[in-house]
Short mmCIF file of C-alpha atoms (C1' of nucleotides) in Angstrom, two decimals:
data_model
loop_
_atom_site.label_atom_id
_atom_site.label_comp_id
_atom_site.label_asym_id
_atom_site.label_seq_id
_atom_site.Cartn_x
_atom_site.Cartn_y
_atom_site.Cartn_z
CA MET H 1 -186.00 -85.66 214.04
CA THR H 2 -184.40 -87.06 210.93
CA VAL H 3 -185.51 -85.81 207.54
CA ARG H 4 -186.19 -89.01 205.67
CA GLN H 5 -186.04 -87.78 202.11
CA ALA H 6 -182.89 -85.81 202.79
CA ALA H 7 -181.24 -89.00 203.99
CA HIS H 8 -182.56 -90.77 200.90
CA VAL H 9 -180.78 -88.32 198.64
CA LEU H 10 -177.49 -89.15 200.34
CA GLU H 11 -178.25 -92.86 200.19
CA LEU H 12 -178.95 -92.57 196.49
CA LEU H 13 -175.70 -90.75 195.80
CA GLU H 14 -173.76 -93.28 197.83
CA TYR H 15 -175.50 -96.00 195.87
CA PHE H 16 -174.27 -94.54 192.59
CA ALA H 17 -170.78 -94.04 194.03
CA ARG H 18 -170.65 -97.76 194.81
CA ARG H 19 -172.34 -98.89 191.63
CA ARG H 20 -170.43 -96.69 189.23
CA ARG H 21 -172.85 -97.21 186.38
CA PRO H 22 -176.37 -96.11 185.50
CA ALA H 23 -179.35 -97.63 187.29
CA THR H 24 -182.95 -97.89 186.17
CA LEU H 25 -185.84 -96.93 188.38
CA SER H 26 -186.58 -100.56 189.15
CA GLU H 27 -183.00 -101.34 190.04
CA VAL H 28 -182.80 -98.44 192.46
CA ALA H 29 -186.12 -99.36 194.03
CA GLN H 30 -185.07 -102.96 194.47
CA ASP H 31 -181.52 -102.36 195.68
CA LEU H 32 -182.47 -99.67 198.18
CA GLY H 33 -185.75 -101.28 199.18
CA TRP H 34 -187.92 -98.31 198.26
CA PRO H 35 -191.42 -98.38 196.75
CA ARG H 36 -191.31 -97.84 193.00
CA SER H 37 -193.54 -94.82 193.19
CA SER H 38 -191.36 -93.13 195.79
CA THR H 39 -188.25 -93.90 193.80
CA PHE H 40 -189.96 -92.40 190.77
CA ASN H 41 -190.56 -89.17 192.63
CA LEU H 42 -187.07 -88.95 194.04
CA LEU H 43 -185.32 -89.65 190.74
CA GLY H 44 -187.64 -87.17 189.09
CA THR H 45 -186.75 -84.47 191.59
CA LEU H 46 -183.02 -84.94 191.14
CA ALA H 47 -183.32 -85.13 187.36
CA GLU H 48 -185.45 -81.98 187.34
CA ARG H 49 -182.65 -80.11 189.07
CA GLY H 50 -180.03 -81.33 186.63
CA TYR H 51 -178.34 -83.80 188.96
CA LEU H 52 -179.28 -86.95 187.03
CA TYR H 53 -179.25 -87.82 183.34
CA GLU H 54 -179.48 -90.79 181.02
CA PRO H 55 -176.12 -91.67 179.48
CA ARG H 56 -177.84 -94.12 177.14
CA ALA H 57 -181.45 -94.17 176.04
CA ARG H 58 -183.58 -96.43 178.26
CA ASP H 59 -180.61 -97.61 180.25
CA GLY H 60 -181.23 -95.83 183.49
CA TYR H 61 -180.07 -92.70 185.26
CA TYR H 62 -176.69 -91.57 186.48
CA PRO H 63 -175.53 -88.40 188.29
CA THR H 64 -174.30 -85.51 186.15
CA PRO H 65 -170.92 -83.91 186.82
CA ARG H 66 -172.85 -81.05 188.36
CA LEU H 67 -172.46 -82.69 191.75
CA LEU H 68 -168.72 -82.79 191.28
CA ALA H 69 -168.60 -79.10 190.41
CA LEU H 70 -170.57 -78.38 193.56
CA ALA H 71 -168.34 -80.48 195.77
CA GLN H 72 -165.18 -79.00 194.30
CA SER H 73 -166.39 -75.49 194.85
CA ILE H 74 -167.16 -76.37 198.46
CA ALA H 75 -163.89 -78.18 199.08
CA GLU H 76 -161.67 -75.49 197.59
CA ALA H 77 -162.99 -72.94 200.03
CA GLU H 78 -161.62 -74.51 203.22
CA PRO H 79 -158.55 -76.41 202.11
CA LEU H 80 -156.21 -78.25 204.43
CA PRO H 81 -152.57 -77.29 203.87
CA GLU H 82 -150.81 -79.65 201.50
CA ALA H 83 -148.28 -80.25 204.25
CA LEU H 84 -150.93 -81.87 206.44
CA THR H 85 -152.09 -84.45 203.90
CA THR H 86 -148.42 -85.20 203.25
CA LEU H 87 -147.96 -85.68 206.98
CA LEU H 88 -150.83 -88.18 207.04
CA ARG H 89 -149.19 -90.24 204.32
CA GLU H 90 -145.86 -90.12 206.15
CA LEU H 91 -147.43 -91.27 209.38
CA VAL H 92 -149.17 -94.18 207.68
CA GLY H 93 -145.92 -95.17 206.06
CA GLU H 94 -143.91 -95.04 209.26
CA THR H 95 -146.45 -96.35 211.76
CA GLY H 96 -148.38 -98.72 209.53
CA GLU H 97 -151.63 -97.47 211.08
CA THR H 98 -154.48 -95.30 209.83
CA ALA H 99 -153.98 -91.53 210.22
CA ALA H 100 -156.62 -88.82 210.03
CA ILE H 101 -157.61 -85.21 210.69
CA ALA H 102 -160.75 -84.78 212.78
CA ALA H 103 -163.11 -81.91 213.57
CA SER H 104 -166.33 -81.58 215.55
CA ALA H 105 -169.99 -81.78 214.58
CA GLY H 106 -172.33 -81.26 217.49
CA THR H 107 -171.56 -83.98 220.00
CA SER H 108 -169.56 -85.97 217.45
CA ALA H 109 -166.07 -85.94 216.09
CA VAL H 110 -165.85 -86.30 212.29
CA PHE H 111 -162.94 -87.31 210.13
CA ILE H 112 -162.41 -84.69 207.45
CA GLU H 113 -159.31 -86.26 205.92
CA VAL H 114 -158.19 -89.87 206.19
CA CYS H 115 -155.19 -91.84 205.05
CA GLU H 116 -155.77 -95.53 205.61
CA SER H 117 -153.29 -98.11 206.76
CA LEU H 118 -152.52 -100.80 204.20
CA LYS H 119 -152.32 -103.65 206.67
CA PRO H 120 -154.90 -106.42 206.35
CA VAL H 121 -156.09 -105.82 209.91
CA ARG H 122 -156.54 -102.10 210.26
CA TYR H 123 -158.78 -99.29 211.36
CA PHE H 124 -161.16 -98.88 208.46
CA ALA H 125 -162.26 -95.27 208.12
CA GLN H 126 -163.13 -92.65 205.54
CA ALA H 127 -163.88 -88.95 205.40
CA GLY H 128 -167.20 -88.30 207.08
CA LEU H 129 -166.94 -91.07 209.69
CA ARG H 130 -168.50 -89.90 212.95
CA MET H 131 -167.96 -91.00 216.53
CA PRO H 132 -168.93 -89.70 219.98
CA ILE H 133 -166.76 -86.70 220.78
CA HIS H 134 -166.19 -87.46 224.46
CA ILE H 135 -164.92 -91.03 224.25
CA THR H 136 -162.42 -90.76 221.43
CA SER H 137 -158.89 -89.43 221.57
CA CYS H 138 -159.43 -87.02 218.72
CA GLY H 139 -162.75 -85.84 220.13
CA ARG H 140 -161.13 -84.89 223.42
CA ALA H 141 -158.18 -83.31 221.62
CA ILE H 142 -160.73 -81.09 219.89
CA LEU H 143 -162.63 -80.36 223.10
CA SER H 144 -159.39 -79.37 224.83
CA GLN H 145 -159.21 -76.37 222.51
CA TYR H 146 -162.68 -75.09 223.41
CA ARG H 147 -163.25 -72.40 225.99
CA PRO H 148 -164.54 -73.93 229.25
CA PRO H 149 -168.17 -72.80 228.86
CA GLU H 150 -168.35 -74.07 225.29
CA ARG H 151 -166.88 -77.39 226.30
CA ALA H 152 -169.32 -77.62 229.21
CA ALA H 153 -172.22 -76.97 226.84
CA VAL H 154 -171.17 -79.82 224.57
CA LEU H 155 -170.57 -82.22 227.44
CA ARG H 156 -174.02 -81.43 228.81
CA ARG H 157 -175.66 -82.50 225.57
CA VAL H 158 -173.67 -85.71 225.25
CA THR H 159 -175.36 -89.03 226.13
CA TYR H 160 -173.21 -91.09 228.43
CA GLU H 161 -173.49 -94.65 227.24
CA ARG H 162 -171.18 -97.44 228.27
CA PHE H 163 -169.27 -98.98 225.35
CA GLY H 164 -166.58 -100.69 227.41
CA PRO H 165 -165.15 -100.90 230.92
CA SER H 166 -163.12 -97.69 230.58
CA THR H 167 -165.81 -95.50 228.98
CA PRO H 168 -166.12 -92.24 230.97
CA MET H 169 -169.67 -91.78 232.23
CA SER H 170 -169.90 -88.10 233.16
CA ALA H 171 -168.76 -84.65 232.14
CA ALA H 172 -166.45 -84.57 235.15
CA GLU H 173 -164.66 -87.73 234.11
CA VAL H 174 -164.16 -86.35 230.60
CA GLU H 175 -162.85 -83.05 231.95
CA ALA H 176 -160.42 -84.95 234.18
CA GLU H 177 -159.18 -87.04 231.28
CA ILE H 178 -158.66 -83.90 229.20
CA ARG H 179 -156.65 -82.25 232.00
CA HIS H 180 -154.58 -85.38 232.40
CA SER H 181 -153.93 -85.57 228.66
CA LEU H 182 -152.83 -81.96 228.43
CA GLU H 183 -150.26 -82.56 231.19
CA ARG H 184 -149.09 -85.79 229.56
CA GLY H 185 -148.75 -84.15 226.18
CA TRP H 186 -151.09 -86.37 224.14
CA PHE H 187 -154.64 -87.73 224.05
CA GLN H 188 -155.38 -91.41 223.94
CA ASN H 189 -158.30 -93.80 223.84
CA LEU H 190 -157.97 -97.43 224.84
CA ALA H 191 -161.09 -99.35 223.81
CA GLU H 192 -163.44 -96.76 225.28
CA PHE H 193 -165.54 -96.65 222.17
CA SER H 194 -164.77 -99.73 220.13
CA GLN H 195 -163.45 -102.89 221.67
CA ASP H 196 -160.24 -103.40 219.74
CA LEU H 197 -159.53 -99.82 218.86
CA CYS H 198 -156.82 -97.58 220.20
CA GLY H 199 -156.25 -93.98 219.15
CA VAL H 200 -153.57 -91.37 219.84
CA SER H 201 -154.32 -87.71 219.12
CA LEU H 202 -152.87 -84.22 219.29
CA PRO H 203 -154.77 -80.93 219.18
CA LEU H 204 -154.34 -79.18 215.86
CA PRO H 205 -155.29 -75.51 215.89
CA LEU H 206 -155.27 -74.17 212.35
CA ALA H 207 -156.47 -70.72 211.39
CA GLY H 208 -158.94 -70.68 214.25
CA ARG H 209 -160.18 -74.16 213.47
CA GLN H 210 -160.17 -76.66 216.29
CA LEU H 211 -158.92 -79.83 214.63
CA ALA H 212 -157.10 -82.92 215.81
CA LEU H 213 -154.46 -85.19 214.33
CA VAL H 214 -155.05 -88.86 215.10
CA VAL H 215 -153.36 -92.20 214.52
CA ALA H 216 -155.48 -95.26 215.27
CA GLY H 217 -155.27 -99.02 214.95
CA PRO H 218 -155.83 -102.34 216.70
CA ILE H 219 -155.04 -102.18 220.38
CA SER H 220 -152.58 -105.08 220.11
CA ARG H 221 -150.30 -103.19 217.77
CA MET H 222 -150.73 -99.78 219.38
CA GLN H 223 -150.62 -100.31 223.11
CA ASP H 224 -146.88 -100.56 223.68
CA ARG H 225 -145.79 -97.69 221.52
CA ILE H 226 -148.20 -94.91 222.39
CA PRO H 227 -145.56 -92.47 223.75
CA ALA H 228 -143.37 -93.06 220.70
CA LEU H 229 -146.29 -92.49 218.36
CA ALA H 230 -147.24 -89.28 220.14
CA ALA H 231 -143.64 -88.03 219.90
CA ARG H 232 -143.52 -88.85 216.19
CA MET H 233 -146.81 -87.05 215.61
CA ARG H 234 -145.62 -83.98 217.49
CA ARG H 235 -142.45 -83.81 215.43
CA GLY H 236 -144.50 -84.18 212.25
CA LEU H 237 -146.81 -81.36 213.26
CA GLU H 238 -143.94 -79.04 214.10
CA ARG H 239 -142.43 -79.66 210.71
CA ALA H 240 -145.73 -79.34 208.83
CA LEU H 241 -146.92 -76.19 210.59
CA PRO H 242 -143.80 -74.20 211.51
CA ALA H 243 -146.00 -71.35 212.73
CA GLY H 244 -146.35 -73.40 215.89
CA GLY H 245 -149.67 -73.62 217.65
CA MET Q 1 -194.48 -84.77 192.24
CA THR Q 2 -191.42 -83.07 193.57
CA VAL Q 3 -189.80 -84.31 196.76
CA ARG Q 4 -189.41 -81.14 198.76
CA GLN Q 5 -186.74 -82.17 201.22
CA ALA Q 6 -184.68 -83.77 198.49
CA ALA Q 7 -184.67 -80.47 196.66
CA HIS Q 8 -183.76 -78.74 199.91
CA VAL Q 9 -180.63 -80.86 200.26
CA LEU Q 10 -179.50 -79.72 196.84
CA GLU Q 11 -180.39 -76.14 197.63
CA LEU Q 12 -178.36 -76.32 200.81
CA LEU Q 13 -175.31 -77.72 199.06
CA GLU Q 14 -175.59 -75.07 196.36
CA TYR Q 15 -175.83 -72.50 199.12
CA PHE Q 16 -172.56 -73.64 200.65
CA ALA Q 17 -170.93 -73.79 197.21
CA ARG Q 18 -171.80 -70.12 196.72
CA ARG Q 19 -171.01 -69.06 200.24
CA ARG Q 20 -167.72 -70.90 200.63
CA ARG Q 21 -167.64 -70.54 204.38
CA PRO Q 22 -169.48 -72.00 207.36
CA ALA Q 23 -173.04 -70.94 208.10
CA THR Q 24 -174.93 -71.05 211.37
CA LEU Q 25 -178.41 -72.47 211.62
CA SER Q 26 -179.91 -69.00 211.73
CA GLU Q 27 -177.98 -67.83 208.70
CA VAL Q 28 -179.12 -70.78 206.65
CA ALA Q 29 -182.71 -70.33 207.78
CA GLN Q 30 -182.67 -66.66 206.93
CA ASP Q 31 -180.84 -66.88 203.61
CA LEU Q 32 -182.89 -69.79 202.28
CA GLY Q 33 -186.14 -68.63 203.85
CA TRP Q 34 -186.76 -71.78 205.85
CA PRO Q 35 -188.26 -72.03 209.34
CA ARG Q 36 -185.56 -72.39 211.98
CA SER Q 37 -186.95 -75.67 213.23
CA SER Q 38 -186.97 -77.20 209.76
CA THR Q 39 -183.46 -75.98 209.14
CA PHE Q 40 -182.46 -77.54 212.43
CA ASN Q 41 -183.80 -80.91 211.33
CA LEU Q 42 -182.19 -80.77 207.92
CA LEU Q 43 -178.77 -79.72 209.20
CA GLY Q 44 -179.04 -82.39 211.85
CA THR Q 45 -179.78 -85.06 209.30
CA LEU Q 46 -176.81 -84.13 207.13
CA ALA Q 47 -174.50 -83.81 210.13
CA GLU Q 48 -175.67 -87.18 211.43
CA ARG Q 49 -174.57 -88.79 208.20
CA GLY Q 50 -171.16 -87.16 208.26
CA TYR Q 51 -171.78 -84.60 205.53
CA LEU Q 52 -171.55 -81.52 207.75
CA TYR Q 53 -169.16 -80.50 210.50
CA GLU Q 54 -168.16 -77.47 212.53
CA PRO Q 55 -164.77 -76.09 211.48
CA ARG Q 56 -164.78 -73.80 214.51
CA ALA Q 57 -166.72 -74.19 217.73
CA ARG Q 58 -170.04 -72.27 217.60
CA ASP Q 59 -169.30 -70.79 214.22
CA GLY Q 60 -171.68 -72.81 212.11
CA TYR Q 61 -171.63 -75.83 209.87
CA TYR Q 62 -169.84 -76.60 206.64
CA PRO Q 63 -169.83 -79.67 204.36
CA THR Q 64 -167.15 -82.29 204.99
CA PRO Q 65 -164.94 -83.53 202.15
CA ARG Q 66 -167.06 -86.65 202.17
CA LEU Q 67 -169.26 -85.15 199.49
CA LEU Q 68 -166.21 -84.58 197.33
CA ALA Q 69 -165.11 -88.20 197.72
CA LEU Q 70 -168.60 -89.28 196.70
CA ALA Q 71 -168.72 -87.04 193.66
CA GLN Q 72 -165.25 -88.06 192.55
CA SER Q 73 -166.09 -91.72 192.79
CA ILE Q 74 -169.19 -91.09 190.69
CA ALA Q 75 -167.42 -88.94 188.12
CA GLU Q 76 -164.48 -91.30 187.62
CA ALA Q 77 -166.79 -94.10 186.59
CA GLU Q 78 -168.12 -92.51 183.41
CA PRO Q 79 -165.39 -90.13 182.34
CA LEU Q 80 -165.40 -88.07 179.18
CA PRO Q 81 -162.21 -88.51 177.16
CA GLU Q 82 -159.66 -85.80 177.87
CA ALA Q 83 -159.68 -85.02 174.17
CA LEU Q 84 -163.30 -83.89 174.36
CA THR Q 85 -162.81 -81.35 177.14
CA THR Q 86 -159.77 -80.09 175.25
CA LEU Q 87 -161.96 -79.75 172.17
CA LEU Q 88 -164.46 -77.65 174.13
CA ARG Q 89 -161.72 -75.25 175.16
CA GLU Q 90 -160.44 -75.04 171.59
CA LEU Q 91 -163.90 -74.28 170.27
CA VAL Q 92 -164.45 -71.55 172.82
CA GLY Q 93 -161.10 -70.06 171.92
CA GLU Q 94 -161.71 -70.08 168.19
CA THR Q 95 -165.40 -69.26 168.06
CA GLY Q 96 -165.68 -67.05 171.13
CA GLU Q 97 -168.94 -68.78 172.04
CA THR Q 98 -169.93 -71.24 174.77
CA ALA Q 99 -169.32 -74.92 173.96
CA ALA Q 100 -170.77 -77.94 175.75
CA ILE Q 101 -171.48 -81.66 175.74
CA ALA Q 102 -175.12 -82.61 176.25
CA ALA Q 103 -177.01 -85.81 177.09
CA SER Q 104 -180.65 -86.64 177.72
CA ALA Q 105 -182.74 -86.83 180.89
CA GLY Q 106 -186.33 -87.80 180.22
CA THR Q 107 -187.76 -85.15 177.95
CA SER Q 108 -184.87 -82.79 178.62
CA ALA Q 109 -181.38 -82.31 177.33
CA VAL Q 110 -178.75 -81.72 180.04
CA PHE Q 111 -175.30 -80.24 179.78
CA ILE Q 112 -172.81 -82.63 181.31
CA GLU Q 113 -169.72 -80.58 180.49
CA VAL Q 114 -169.54 -76.88 179.69
CA CYS Q 115 -166.83 -74.48 178.66
CA GLU Q 116 -168.12 -70.96 178.78
CA SER Q 117 -167.40 -68.14 176.41
CA LEU Q 118 -165.49 -65.23 177.93
CA LYS Q 119 -167.35 -62.50 176.08
CA PRO Q 120 -169.38 -60.09 178.17
CA VAL Q 121 -172.54 -61.03 176.27
CA ARG Q 122 -172.63 -64.78 176.10
CA TYR Q 123 -174.64 -67.93 176.65
CA PHE Q 124 -174.39 -68.46 180.37
CA ALA Q 125 -174.52 -72.16 181.19
CA GLN Q 126 -173.11 -74.73 183.56
CA ALA Q 127 -173.07 -78.49 183.99
CA GLY Q 128 -176.56 -79.64 184.91
CA LEU Q 129 -178.47 -77.01 182.93
CA ARG Q 130 -181.63 -78.55 181.47
CA MET Q 131 -183.73 -77.56 178.48
CA PRO Q 132 -186.56 -79.15 176.47
CA ILE Q 133 -185.10 -81.89 174.30
CA HIS Q 134 -187.20 -81.28 171.20
CA ILE Q 135 -186.59 -77.58 170.71
CA THR Q 136 -182.84 -77.37 171.14
CA SER Q 137 -180.17 -78.24 168.64
CA CYS Q 138 -178.35 -80.55 171.02
CA GLY Q 139 -181.58 -82.23 172.09
CA ARG Q 140 -182.44 -83.12 168.52
CA ALA Q 141 -178.87 -84.22 167.86
CA ILE Q 142 -179.31 -86.65 170.74
CA LEU Q 143 -182.74 -87.78 169.56
CA SER Q 144 -181.36 -88.44 166.08
CA GLN Q 145 -179.30 -91.27 167.55
CA TYR Q 146 -182.30 -93.02 169.13
CA ARG Q 147 -184.06 -95.89 167.44
CA PRO Q 148 -187.36 -94.70 165.92
CA PRO Q 149 -189.65 -96.30 168.55
CA GLU Q 150 -187.58 -94.88 171.41
CA ARG Q 151 -187.60 -91.45 169.83
CA ALA Q 152 -191.34 -91.69 169.27
CA ALA Q 153 -191.85 -92.57 172.94
CA VAL Q 154 -189.95 -89.49 174.07
CA LEU Q 155 -191.72 -87.19 171.62
CA ARG Q 156 -195.07 -88.50 172.84
CA ARG Q 157 -194.28 -87.44 176.40
CA VAL Q 158 -193.02 -83.99 175.48
CA THR Q 159 -195.27 -80.98 176.07
CA TYR Q 160 -195.46 -78.78 173.02
CA GLU Q 161 -195.36 -75.22 174.24
CA ARG Q 162 -194.70 -72.21 172.07
CA PHE Q 163 -191.57 -70.30 173.06
CA GLY Q 164 -191.17 -68.37 169.81
CA PRO Q 165 -192.45 -68.18 166.23
CA SER Q 166 -190.31 -71.08 165.02
CA THR Q 167 -190.96 -73.50 167.91
CA PRO Q 168 -192.08 -76.89 166.50
CA MET Q 169 -195.48 -77.85 167.87
CA SER Q 170 -195.79 -81.57 167.15
CA ALA Q 171 -193.79 -84.80 167.03
CA ALA Q 172 -194.06 -84.77 163.23
CA GLU Q 173 -192.47 -81.34 162.98
CA VAL Q 174 -189.62 -82.45 165.20
CA GLU Q 175 -189.10 -85.62 163.19
CA ALA Q 176 -189.03 -83.56 160.00
CA GLU Q 177 -186.46 -81.17 161.44
CA ILE Q 178 -184.29 -84.11 162.50
CA ARG Q 179 -184.45 -85.63 159.00
CA HIS Q 180 -183.59 -82.29 157.50
CA SER Q 181 -180.67 -81.80 159.88
CA LEU Q 182 -179.24 -85.24 159.13
CA GLU Q 183 -179.24 -84.44 155.41
CA ARG Q 184 -177.73 -81.03 156.00
CA GLY Q 185 -175.03 -82.43 158.22
CA TRP Q 186 -175.69 -80.42 161.40
CA PHE Q 187 -178.43 -79.52 163.88
CA GLN Q 188 -179.38 -75.97 164.63
CA ASN Q 189 -181.77 -73.97 166.73
CA LEU Q 190 -182.68 -70.39 165.94
CA ALA Q 191 -184.57 -68.82 168.83
CA GLU Q 192 -186.93 -71.78 169.17
CA PHE Q 193 -186.42 -71.95 172.88
CA SER Q 194 -184.91 -68.70 174.02
CA GLN Q 195 -185.36 -65.50 172.13
CA ASP Q 196 -181.77 -64.50 171.48
CA LEU Q 197 -180.20 -67.90 171.53
CA CYS Q 198 -178.79 -69.83 168.63
CA GLY Q 199 -177.21 -73.28 168.88
CA VAL Q 200 -175.34 -75.56 166.49
CA SER Q 201 -174.94 -79.24 167.36
CA LEU Q 202 -173.53 -82.52 166.13
CA PRO Q 203 -174.44 -86.02 167.32
CA LEU Q 204 -171.68 -87.51 169.45
CA PRO Q 205 -171.93 -91.27 169.88
CA LEU Q 206 -169.39 -92.40 172.45
CA ALA Q 207 -169.21 -95.91 173.83
CA GLY Q 208 -172.91 -96.44 173.33
CA ARG Q 209 -173.77 -93.10 174.87
CA GLN Q 210 -175.95 -90.76 172.87
CA LEU Q 211 -174.35 -87.38 173.43
CA ALA Q 212 -174.17 -84.15 171.47
CA LEU Q 213 -171.55 -81.48 170.93
CA VAL Q 214 -172.98 -77.97 170.90
CA VAL Q 215 -171.79 -74.42 170.38
CA ALA Q 216 -174.25 -71.71 171.35
CA GLY Q 217 -174.38 -67.95 171.62
CA PRO Q 218 -176.39 -64.83 170.84
CA ILE Q 219 -178.20 -65.06 167.53
CA SER Q 220 -176.58 -61.87 166.25
CA ARG Q 221 -173.09 -63.31 166.42
CA MET Q 222 -174.04 -66.84 165.33
CA GLN Q 223 -176.50 -66.47 162.49
CA ASP Q 224 -174.14 -65.78 159.61
CA ARG Q 225 -171.54 -68.39 160.38
CA ILE Q 226 -173.53 -71.49 161.19
CA PRO Q 227 -172.15 -73.63 158.33
CA ALA Q 228 -168.59 -72.62 159.20
CA LEU Q 229 -169.14 -73.43 162.85
CA ALA Q 230 -170.58 -76.83 161.97
CA ALA Q 231 -167.61 -77.59 159.77
CA ARG Q 232 -165.18 -76.56 162.49
CA MET Q 233 -166.99 -78.73 165.03
CA ARG Q 234 -166.95 -81.72 162.67
CA ARG Q 235 -163.21 -81.36 162.13
CA GLY Q 236 -162.67 -81.11 165.86
CA LEU Q 237 -164.69 -84.26 166.52
CA GLU Q 238 -162.81 -86.20 163.87
CA ARG Q 239 -159.54 -85.22 165.45
CA ALA Q 240 -160.67 -85.85 169.01
CA LEU Q 241 -162.28 -89.22 168.33
CA PRO Q 242 -160.32 -90.83 165.51
CA ALA Q 243 -162.37 -94.01 165.94
CA GLY Q 244 -165.05 -92.24 163.90
CA GLY Q 245 -168.72 -92.59 164.74
"C1'" DC P 1 -175.91 -57.86 238.18
"C1'" DT P 2 -180.15 -57.25 235.00
"C1'" DG P 3 -182.23 -56.63 230.72
"C1'" DT P 4 -182.24 -57.42 225.72
"C1'" DG P 5 -181.55 -59.62 221.42
"C1'" DG P 6 -180.16 -63.54 219.24
"C1'" DT P 7 -179.38 -68.63 218.79
"C1'" DG P 8 -180.28 -73.44 219.20
"C1'" DT P 9 -183.73 -76.93 220.78
"C1'" DT P 10 -188.11 -79.24 221.83
"C1'" DC P 11 -192.87 -80.69 220.90
"C1'" DA P 12 -197.91 -81.20 219.47
"C1'" DC P 13 -200.68 -80.64 215.82
"C1'" DA P 14 -202.07 -79.20 211.04
"C1'" DT P 15 -200.22 -79.91 206.57
"C1'" DG P 16 -198.15 -81.85 202.87
"C1'" DT P 17 -196.35 -86.14 201.20
"C1'" DA P 18 -195.07 -91.16 200.71
"C1'" DT P 19 -197.05 -94.98 199.04
"C1'" DG P 20 -200.21 -99.07 197.63
"C1'" DG P 21 -202.67 -100.02 194.04
"C1'" DA P 22 -204.28 -99.46 189.28
"C1'" DC P 23 -202.99 -98.59 184.64
"C1'" DA P 24 -200.34 -98.37 180.21
"C1'" DA P 25 -196.57 -99.54 177.48
"C1'" DA P 26 -192.86 -102.18 176.36
"C1'" DA P 27 -189.97 -106.49 176.67
"C1'" DA P 28 -189.71 -111.23 176.97
"C1'" DG P 29 -191.35 -115.56 176.14
"C1'" DA P 30 -194.30 -119.04 173.85
"C1'" DT U 1 -198.42 -113.75 166.25
"C1'" DC U 2 -200.46 -113.68 171.13
"C1'" DT U 3 -199.64 -114.06 176.03
"C1'" DT U 4 -196.99 -113.05 180.20
"C1'" DT U 5 -193.90 -110.34 182.78
"C1'" DT U 6 -191.65 -106.32 183.76
"C1'" DT U 7 -191.14 -101.34 183.82
"C1'" DG U 8 -192.55 -96.68 184.19
"C1'" DT U 9 -196.41 -93.52 185.45
"C1'" DC U 10 -200.41 -91.63 187.89
"C1'" DC U 11 -203.48 -90.77 191.79
"C1'" DA U 12 -206.26 -90.59 196.34
"C1'" DT U 13 -205.73 -91.18 200.89
"C1'" DA U 14 -203.69 -92.66 205.35
"C1'" DC U 15 -200.00 -91.28 207.58
"C1'" DA U 16 -195.57 -89.21 208.58
"C1'" DT U 17 -193.45 -84.90 208.92
"C1'" DG U 18 -192.67 -79.89 208.68
"C1'" DT U 19 -193.51 -76.07 211.36
"C1'" DG U 20 -195.26 -72.30 214.68
"C1'" DA U 21 -194.84 -71.22 219.14
"C1'" DA U 22 -192.62 -71.56 223.51
"C1'" DC U 23 -188.44 -72.41 225.98
"C1'" DA U 24 -183.56 -72.37 227.61
"C1'" DC U 25 -179.33 -70.65 226.95
"C1'" DC U 26 -175.61 -67.49 225.90
"C1'" DA U 27 -173.40 -62.93 224.82
"C1'" DC U 28 -173.40 -58.43 225.16
"C1'" DA U 29 -174.76 -53.70 226.83
"C1'" DG U 30 -176.19 -50.84 230.20
#
DNA sequence: CTGTGGTGTTCACATGTATGGACAAAAAGA
DNA sequence: TCTTTTTGTCCATACATGTGAACACCACAG
């Protein structure tokens, strides 16, 4: 079950992040397609808690910096090492493709840090992007770090839907692909999830966290250089995290 | 009407901001006093949208940096000049009291930037703190910048509740206090809202925004130096915003 | 291996809430 | 100035949703 009004809060914040200026009740209602009365209640609730204010009289509401303080406090607590974000930038520079760090969320993989390629045709992604954990290179790189029973539990809850000809359709197939990848030394995904998308990933254990490093881009540019990319990523990881893994 | 689940989202984020480490479903449910099933739905909704992830397998959820990206995008759009935040720090250093920038939100004044005093007894405040607009020095400093009909509209919607012996109990009294303050050259509040609290404020018009600069602290430390504080604040503003008002 | 305590998940129904409609107040237009 | 349109606010009720209770699963202890 999805909690509608919780989702609406996020939608509203995203709306302001796009808009970047105050919005009146009517504007919000119109742009987000909500009834005016509901919008009234929602804005009122956020304002009541000190998350919205009026920069100018009668010119609409805008979020207070309170949200920023909140987010900063949250983000500072589980920081990624500087060296890793540097590595992402390096990889984008050298490979020309989008690089990211991924973690799990239920049966999904989520990007928690992204550095986008600058090419006109590229993998468009941002922090928070979710994808099925079992049919992405980074998802399987994460799963490979789980203990067998934990991994089995996740794979049991996954829904096996066909996105393309190579999409694995059972827990066994995913397990096999993970075994194969571990032997090979890297994880990959050739259009299993999205038609033109190819990803290369490495497991990234960090202070007990099961993360993954991933480079992804259009299949046409990626296909022929997967081993080279994987080697480059491994070298980068070894330099960034000398502790080894 | 208050939108319960919208408030719950904020509560949850505040919870993580305090906690600064992942929390399992049960922990959230227990700490926030929510039913487990409701907590399940709420966490699911946020995770589904990419705002929560699992840093470690089976060790609970934590917000993704997506929230930070959102908040940064929002905050960058309506920035306060660097000079103003510097001024707040200066004022705290010189006066020893808490300094802040306030704006309006309906019939409330809201702090949008705070620099807290370091003294053991002090005015404890943070960005997002709300208070009635008509019985605080900063609220009236904001109102003084409104056009008369706009101000009248706000004062009509205010509820006049007695917090202390000097609390104004009608729109007329508030209007009179504003007139008086404009002549005097500063706005002040002596225990109108909170028993031990004294505030001194100046209007702060900035790019069409109706803000206020405020210094506040315990009445015992403030009372005898209000004119001096006001003068110091005025000098600071003139230096920080040479454009004048 | 079996029992025990805890955790995540599902579902039907009672409960609380989203919303259409009505109103008031303020802009905009005539 | 008077009308028209738009905006914010309030409210009762139909309806969506939060939740208690039951279940399945895992981890640990005995």
